[in-house]
GROMACS .gro file of C-alpha atoms in nm:
model
  354
    1UNK     CA    1   6.998  10.451   7.816
    2UNK     CA    2   7.040  10.090   7.824
    3UNK     CA    3   6.844   9.732   7.797
    4UNK     CA    4   6.742   9.762   8.143
    5UNK     CA    5   6.778   9.478   8.372
    6UNK     CA    6   6.615   9.272   8.627
    7UNK     CA    7   6.691   9.284   9.002
    8UNK     CA    8   6.675   9.054   9.273
    9UNK     CA    9   6.618   9.310   9.535
   10UNK     CA   10   6.581   9.674   9.518
   11UNK     CA   11   6.865   9.888   9.484
   12UNK     CA   12   6.931  10.137   9.863
   13UNK     CA   13   6.903  10.529   9.801
   14UNK     CA   14   7.028  10.766  10.076
   15UNK     CA   15   6.784  11.035   9.927
   16UNK     CA   16   6.844  11.425  10.053
   17UNK     CA   17   6.501  11.601  10.094
   18UNK     CA   18   6.431  11.954  10.038
   19UNK     CA   19   6.157  12.154  10.185
   20UNK     CA   20   6.040  12.307   9.842
   21UNK     CA   21   5.847  11.947   9.707
   22UNK     CA   22   6.034  12.064   9.318
   23UNK     CA   23   5.967  11.715   9.153
   24UNK     CA   24   5.986  11.617   8.739
   25UNK     CA   25   5.753  11.345   8.774
   26UNK     CA   26   5.803  11.075   8.588
   27UNK     CA   27   6.247  11.062   8.733
   28UNK     CA   28   6.041  11.140   9.095
   29UNK     CA   29   5.801  10.823   9.050
   30UNK     CA   30   6.117  10.623   8.872
   31UNK     CA   31   6.333  10.660   9.142
   32UNK     CA   32   6.032  10.552   9.428
   33UNK     CA   33   5.937  10.203   9.157
   34UNK     CA   34   6.280  10.084   9.114
   35UNK     CA   35   6.455  10.222   9.440
   36UNK     CA   36   6.385  10.171   9.836
   37UNK     CA   37   6.412  10.552   9.932
   38UNK     CA   38   6.535  10.592  10.241
   39UNK     CA   39   6.504  11.035  10.390
   40UNK     CA   40   6.802  11.147  10.481
   41UNK     CA   41   6.700  11.293  10.845
   42UNK     CA   42   6.994  11.374  11.065
   43UNK     CA   43   7.028  11.649  11.242
   44UNK     CA   44   7.355  11.749  11.185
   45UNK     CA   45   7.686  11.610  11.011
   46UNK     CA   46   7.804  11.421  11.287
   47UNK     CA   47   7.499  11.281  11.360
   48UNK     CA   48   7.574  11.147  11.006
   49UNK     CA   49   7.930  10.996  11.016
   50UNK     CA   50   7.841  10.871  11.388
   51UNK     CA   51   7.536  10.660  11.206
   52UNK     CA   52   7.825  10.575  10.901
   53UNK     CA   53   7.997  10.429  11.131
   54UNK     CA   54   7.811  10.210  11.364
   55UNK     CA   55   7.828   9.851  11.196
   56UNK     CA   56   7.433   9.817  11.194
   57UNK     CA   57   7.376  10.145  11.142
   58UNK     CA   58   7.033  10.269  10.954
   59UNK     CA   59   7.316  10.378  10.682
   60UNK     CA   60   7.557  10.121  10.685
   61UNK     CA   61   7.405   9.940  10.418
   62UNK     CA   62   7.278  10.167  10.178
   63UNK     CA   63   7.414  10.136   9.770
   64UNK     CA   64   7.299  10.553   9.629
   65UNK     CA   65   7.309  10.862   9.781
   66UNK     CA   66   7.128  11.093   9.569
   67UNK     CA   67   7.132  11.513   9.625
   68UNK     CA   68   6.902  11.595   9.328
   69UNK     CA   69   6.746  11.888   9.518
   70UNK     CA   70   6.885  12.262   9.620
   71UNK     CA   71   7.239  12.183   9.764
   72UNK     CA   72   7.246  12.458   9.997
   73UNK     CA   73   6.845  12.417  10.035
   74UNK     CA   74   6.672  12.393  10.333
   75UNK     CA   75   6.646  12.160  10.599
   76UNK     CA   76   6.993  12.020  10.568
   77UNK     CA   77   7.121  12.260  10.340
   78UNK     CA   78   7.383  12.389  10.620
   79UNK     CA   79   7.501  11.972  10.638
   80UNK     CA   80   7.749  11.900  10.314
   81UNK     CA   81   7.921  11.559  10.392
   82UNK     CA   82   8.105  11.502  10.099
   83UNK     CA   83   8.366  11.681  10.189
   84UNK     CA   84   8.664  11.541  10.275
   85UNK     CA   85   8.613  11.618  10.590
   86UNK     CA   86   8.341  11.363  10.609
   87UNK     CA   87   8.385  11.107  10.272
   88UNK     CA   88   8.606  10.902  10.393
   89UNK     CA   89   8.352  10.826  10.689
   90UNK     CA   90   8.036  10.702  10.405
   91UNK     CA   91   7.958  10.307  10.496
   92UNK     CA   92   8.161  10.065  10.218
   93UNK     CA   93   7.863   9.957  10.085
   94UNK     CA   94   7.815  10.269   9.904
   95UNK     CA   95   7.869  10.257   9.496
   96UNK     CA   96   7.734  10.580   9.325
   97UNK     CA   97   7.667  10.929   9.490
   98UNK     CA   98   7.432  11.146   9.213
   99UNK     CA   99   7.413  11.516   9.250
  100UNK     CA  100   7.279  11.786   9.106
  101UNK     CA  101   7.463  12.086   8.997
  102UNK     CA  102   7.760  12.187   8.730
  103UNK     CA  103   8.083  12.213   8.989
  104UNK     CA  104   8.208  11.987   9.229
  105UNK     CA  105   8.496  12.165   9.348
  106UNK     CA  106   8.364  12.116   9.766
  107UNK     CA  107   8.378  11.780   9.599
  108UNK     CA  108   8.666  11.503   9.775
  109UNK     CA  109   8.630  11.336   9.493
  110UNK     CA  110   8.965  11.217   9.532
  111UNK     CA  111   8.916  10.991   9.801
  112UNK     CA  112   8.593  10.910   9.612
  113UNK     CA  113   8.750  10.759   9.389
  114UNK     CA  114   9.016  10.585   9.615
  115UNK     CA  115   8.675  10.411   9.769
  116UNK     CA  116   8.563  10.314   9.447
  117UNK     CA  117   8.280  10.533   9.486
  118UNK     CA  118   8.154  10.725   9.166
  119UNK     CA  119   8.041  11.082   9.197
  120UNK     CA  120   7.771  11.184   8.892
  121UNK     CA  121   7.730  11.516   8.864
  122UNK     CA  122   7.464  11.713   8.659
  123UNK     CA  123   7.606  11.922   8.319
  124UNK     CA  124   7.442  12.097   8.118
  125UNK     CA  125   7.072  12.093   8.393
  126UNK     CA  126   7.110  12.439   8.419
  127UNK     CA  127   7.298  12.573   8.142
  128UNK     CA  128   7.026  12.763   8.062
  129UNK     CA  129   6.900  12.944   8.358
  130UNK     CA  130   7.293  13.054   8.400
  131UNK     CA  131   7.339  13.167   8.086
  132UNK     CA  132   7.021  13.352   8.096
  133UNK     CA  133   7.129  13.526   8.397
  134UNK     CA  134   7.481  13.533   8.279
  135UNK     CA  135   7.321  13.743   8.001
  136UNK     CA  136   7.149  13.993   8.175
  137UNK     CA  137   7.467  14.099   8.401
  138UNK     CA  138   7.571  14.109   8.089
  139UNK     CA  139   7.324  14.395   8.063
  140UNK     CA  140   7.354  14.547   8.315
  141UNK     CA  141   7.739  14.649   8.273
  142UNK     CA  142   7.706  14.785   8.036
  143UNK     CA  143   7.282  15.020   8.190
  144UNK     CA  144   7.316  15.033   8.524
  145UNK     CA  145   6.908  14.911   8.525
  146UNK     CA  146   6.997  14.779   8.830
  147UNK     CA  147   7.087  15.105   9.065
  148UNK     CA  148   6.816  15.301   8.851
  149UNK     CA  149   6.572  15.062   9.013
  150UNK     CA  150   6.734  15.070   9.343
  151UNK     CA  151   6.679  15.416   9.292
  152UNK     CA  152   6.325  15.465   9.196
  153UNK     CA  153   6.251  15.216   9.497
  154UNK     CA  154   6.389  15.439   9.712
  155UNK     CA  155   6.183  15.743   9.439
  156UNK     CA  156   6.529  15.878   9.470
  157UNK     CA  157   6.461  15.937   9.080
  158UNK     CA  158   6.630  16.298   9.082
  159UNK     CA  159   7.001  16.270   8.930
  160UNK     CA  160   7.084  16.026   8.643
  161UNK     CA  161   7.314  16.235   8.548
  162UNK     CA  162   7.568  15.935   8.605
  163UNK     CA  163   7.416  15.653   8.442
  164UNK     CA  164   7.403  15.923   8.113
  165UNK     CA  165   7.769  15.969   8.143
  166UNK     CA  166   7.914  15.586   8.206
  167UNK     CA  167   7.642  15.383   7.997
  168UNK     CA  168   7.675  15.245   7.680
  169UNK     CA  169   7.484  15.017   7.415
  170UNK     CA  170   7.646  14.683   7.416
  171UNK     CA  171   7.615  14.668   6.978
  172UNK     CA  172   7.856  14.639   6.891
  173UNK     CA  173   8.122  14.621   7.175
  174UNK     CA  174   8.305  14.306   7.211
  175UNK     CA  175   8.229  14.033   7.438
  176UNK     CA  176   8.487  13.813   7.552
  177UNK     CA  177   8.431  13.455   7.661
  178UNK     CA  178   8.626  13.261   7.903
  179UNK     CA  179   8.518  12.884   7.903
  180UNK     CA  180   8.284  12.823   7.583
  181UNK     CA  181   8.114  12.518   7.701
  182UNK     CA  182   7.802  12.441   7.766
  183UNK     CA  183   7.679  12.785   7.906
  184UNK     CA  184   7.893  13.010   7.741
  185UNK     CA  185   7.755  12.927   7.373
  186UNK     CA  186   7.384  13.044   7.547
  187UNK     CA  187   7.622  13.302   7.606
  188UNK     CA  188   7.775  13.387   7.295
  189UNK     CA  189   7.466  13.345   7.079
  190UNK     CA  190   7.222  13.567   7.323
  191UNK     CA  191   7.474  13.849   7.343
  192UNK     CA  192   7.548  13.834   6.994
  193UNK     CA  193   7.164  13.905   6.959
  194UNK     CA  194   7.204  14.159   7.098
  195UNK     CA  195   7.468  14.284   6.872
  196UNK     CA  196   7.832  14.215   7.028
  197UNK     CA  197   8.121  14.067   6.829
  198UNK     CA  198   8.229  13.776   7.012
  199UNK     CA  199   8.592  13.649   7.086
  200UNK     CA  200   8.648  13.340   7.324
  201UNK     CA  201   8.929  13.206   7.476
  202UNK     CA  202   8.893  12.807   7.571
  203UNK     CA  203   9.173  12.471   7.636
  204UNK     CA  204   9.065  12.371   7.263
  205UNK     CA  205   8.871  12.623   6.968
  206UNK     CA  206   8.524  12.502   6.857
  207UNK     CA  207   8.508  12.518   6.568
  208UNK     CA  208   8.122  12.362   6.518
  209UNK     CA  209   8.030  12.729   6.698
  210UNK     CA  210   8.241  12.944   6.447
  211UNK     CA  211   8.031  12.800   6.184
  212UNK     CA  212   7.674  12.898   6.367
  213UNK     CA  213   7.861  13.250   6.506
  214UNK     CA  214   7.897  13.484   6.321
  215UNK     CA  215   8.226  13.654   6.303
  216UNK     CA  216   8.289  13.407   6.694
  217UNK     CA  217   8.684  13.405   6.668
  218UNK     CA  218   8.932  13.176   6.945
  219UNK     CA  219   9.199  13.372   7.108
  220UNK     CA  220   9.433  13.080   7.277
  221UNK     CA  221   9.664  13.344   7.438
  222UNK     CA  222   9.401  13.486   7.735
  223UNK     CA  223   9.599  13.771   7.733
  224UNK     CA  224   9.449  13.840   7.392
  225UNK     CA  225   9.111  13.880   7.532
  226UNK     CA  226   9.143  14.122   7.792
  227UNK     CA  227   9.343  14.339   7.535
  228UNK     CA  228   9.008  14.364   7.296
  229UNK     CA  229   8.751  14.265   7.521
  230UNK     CA  230   8.484  14.577   7.639
  231UNK     CA  231   8.333  14.276   7.872
  232UNK     CA  232   8.486  13.998   7.976
  233UNK     CA  233   8.262  13.674   8.078
  234UNK     CA  234   8.409  13.417   8.327
  235UNK     CA  235   8.317  13.106   8.268
  236UNK     CA  236   8.546  12.867   8.276
  237UNK     CA  237   8.576  12.580   8.568
  238UNK     CA  238   8.740  12.665   8.886
  239UNK     CA  239   9.044  12.494   8.966
  240UNK     CA  240   9.403  12.563   9.076
  241UNK     CA  241   9.520  12.699   8.784
  242UNK     CA  242   9.198  12.898   8.710
  243UNK     CA  243   9.181  13.060   9.134
  244UNK     CA  244   9.239  13.408   9.041
  245UNK     CA  245   9.260  13.487   8.715
  246UNK     CA  246   9.197  13.778   8.681
  247UNK     CA  247   9.390  13.954   8.917
  248UNK     CA  248   9.572  14.320   8.950
  249UNK     CA  249   9.819  14.207   8.609
  250UNK     CA  250   9.546  14.047   8.457
  251UNK     CA  251   9.341  14.476   8.418
  252UNK     CA  252   9.697  14.607   8.364
  253UNK     CA  253   9.583  14.417   8.004
  254UNK     CA  254   9.234  14.550   7.962
  255UNK     CA  255   9.119  14.845   7.823
  256UNK     CA  256   9.092  15.161   8.017
  257UNK     CA  257   8.741  15.100   8.025
  258UNK     CA  258   8.609  14.739   8.047
  259UNK     CA  259   8.316  14.574   8.239
  260UNK     CA  260   8.335  14.202   8.421
  261UNK     CA  261   8.137  14.005   8.486
  262UNK     CA  262   8.189  13.628   8.625
  263UNK     CA  263   7.888  13.321   8.674
  264UNK     CA  264   8.189  13.044   8.705
  265UNK     CA  265   8.321  13.072   9.103
  266UNK     CA  266   8.430  13.366   9.265
  267UNK     CA  267   8.771  13.259   9.331
  268UNK     CA  268   8.823  13.261   8.995
  269UNK     CA  269   8.816  13.705   9.026
  270UNK     CA  270   9.051  13.842   9.319
  271UNK     CA  271   8.871  14.077   9.475
  272UNK     CA  272   9.072  14.295   9.565
  273UNK     CA  273   9.221  14.358   9.167
  274UNK     CA  274   8.754  14.422   9.120
  275UNK     CA  275   8.789  14.713   9.424
  276UNK     CA  276   9.117  14.881   9.335
  277UNK     CA  277   8.932  14.876   8.954
  278UNK     CA  278   8.638  15.001   9.037
  279UNK     CA  279   8.866  15.237   9.251
  280UNK     CA  280   9.082  15.390   8.999
  281UNK     CA  281   8.818  15.456   8.696
  282UNK     CA  282   8.927  15.073   8.484
  283UNK     CA  283   8.664  14.895   8.568
  284UNK     CA  284   8.314  15.039   8.429
  285UNK     CA  285   8.085  14.880   8.491
  286UNK     CA  286   8.045  14.455   8.678
  287UNK     CA  287   7.759  14.160   8.717
  288UNK     CA  288   7.901  13.860   9.014
  289UNK     CA  289   7.670  13.568   9.014
  290UNK     CA  290   7.960  13.485   9.225
  291UNK     CA  291   8.232  13.657   9.419
  292UNK     CA  292   8.515  13.500   9.604
  293UNK     CA  293   8.394  13.547   9.957
  294UNK     CA  294   8.060  13.476   9.955
  295UNK     CA  295   7.848  13.530  10.106
  296UNK     CA  296   8.057  13.780  10.267
  297UNK     CA  297   8.065  14.097  10.042
  298UNK     CA  298   8.253  14.405  10.033
  299UNK     CA  299   8.096  14.737  10.115
  300UNK     CA  300   8.307  14.923   9.872
  301UNK     CA  301   8.180  14.643   9.647
  302UNK     CA  302   7.818  14.618   9.764
  303UNK     CA  303   7.749  15.080   9.726
  304UNK     CA  304   7.955  15.076   9.426
  305UNK     CA  305   7.625  15.141   9.146
  306UNK     CA  306   7.838  15.036   8.823
  307UNK     CA  307   7.842  14.650   9.032
  308UNK     CA  308   7.505  14.464   8.985
  309UNK     CA  309   7.566  14.226   9.217
  310UNK     CA  310   7.354  13.840   9.255
  311UNK     CA  311   7.366  13.524   9.557
  312UNK     CA  312   7.534  13.276   9.360
  313UNK     CA  313   7.139  13.235   9.220
  314UNK     CA  314   7.230  13.162   8.824
  315UNK     CA  315   7.118  12.742   8.800
  316UNK     CA  316   6.825  12.938   9.012
  317UNK     CA  317   6.468  12.809   8.847
  318UNK     CA  318   6.181  12.527   8.908
  319UNK     CA  319   6.318  12.390   8.563
  320UNK     CA  320   6.681  12.350   8.700
  321UNK     CA  321   6.601  12.128   8.993
  322UNK     CA  322   6.398  11.957   8.785
  323UNK     CA  323   6.623  11.910   8.484
  324UNK     CA  324   6.853  11.802   8.826
  325UNK     CA  325   6.632  11.556   9.025
  326UNK     CA  326   6.521  11.376   8.567
  327UNK     CA  327   6.965  11.383   8.577
  328UNK     CA  328   7.028  11.226   8.889
  329UNK     CA  329   6.717  10.932   8.844
  330UNK     CA  330   6.907  10.822   8.454
  331UNK     CA  331   7.223  10.822   8.602
  332UNK     CA  332   7.089  10.534   8.896
  333UNK     CA  333   6.858  10.393   8.668
  334UNK     CA  334   7.200  10.360   8.440
  335UNK     CA  335   7.466  10.225   8.717
  336UNK     CA  336   7.227   9.980   8.896
  337UNK     CA  337   6.971   9.811   8.631
  338UNK     CA  338   7.123   9.958   8.233
  339UNK     CA  339   7.520   9.953   8.142
  340UNK     CA  340   7.703  10.017   8.491
  341UNK     CA  341   7.850  10.365   8.354
  342UNK     CA  342   7.615  10.627   8.356
  343UNK     CA  343   7.768  10.954   8.339
  344UNK     CA  344   8.074  11.058   8.639
  345UNK     CA  345   8.333  11.260   8.661
  346UNK     CA  346   8.577  10.960   8.843
  347UNK     CA  347   8.482  10.702   8.503
  348UNK     CA  348   8.817  10.540   8.578
  349UNK     CA  349   8.678  10.368   8.745
  350UNK     CA  350   8.513  10.197   8.530
  351UNK     CA  351   8.813  10.036   8.415
  352UNK     CA  352   8.880   9.920   8.751
  353UNK     CA  353   8.545   9.716   8.821
  354UNK     CA  354   8.547   9.554   8.408
   0.00000   0.00000   0.00000
């Protein structure tokens, strides 16, 4: 953090409240002391747009937007205002948007940049929480414990023979991680502790991690990863290049009995290819925190005991949301009171500002 400036006037921040009062106490105190905080209270996105269009509206002179809370949490979770159909209406006074979460595929970065608005996400704030879920899903894909629990709750545990036939220990198996970033390295460490061998595919090799984890091997061609992995974990960012990275052709390059985990973005894995691989018996275990058409789920996935499926809750822990708020407030303070250059998705605006 840079040495803080003294401002004549507190910057005005539009804040999205959440019905769950989760705060990082020190950051919440800083936000309210150093900024004029205005709570978002619009009845709809259309209501928000109308207020933005008014030259003397209540949002016409805001300097920043802070959405550090659960992006889809009530009461305003259904009001998504960072997409292409809304950001074009944002007031010219806005200089920066800070938001919780790693991903920003739902944000129109191009238009924000054209409007000279910085967008700051919150990388690494929920890496541990997401990695914990990823590790859980790797284990589930081998052992089918969620199915066993489901049957126990139904008091129907007479026949566990199919688990006996399909379940395997992860120890000694090869885990292939696609995307060895902040989350991926936590998954790698945890699964190494389970006795797994780890290979990874990434845009660039990570020698610092290879020095740390015995046997960690970089495979620059993802097809080589497909060929050797007993379980594949998808952790790469979503883009047009990675859309349907796991598809029908990809499964042709995988082992006859493979397992798959996705904790990145749903559309990286083609749902139809997953269903086909399950029905053919090639995919013998899977864990999905994200799916291509969430929150709609195909019955052939929902009703298959080999699949553990979660409602996109990888980041969902109290620790994550406290960390989101801390990072968002740090970025606001750095922008207005510090160097003016917080960690941003569109840092090219710093050069334009200079």
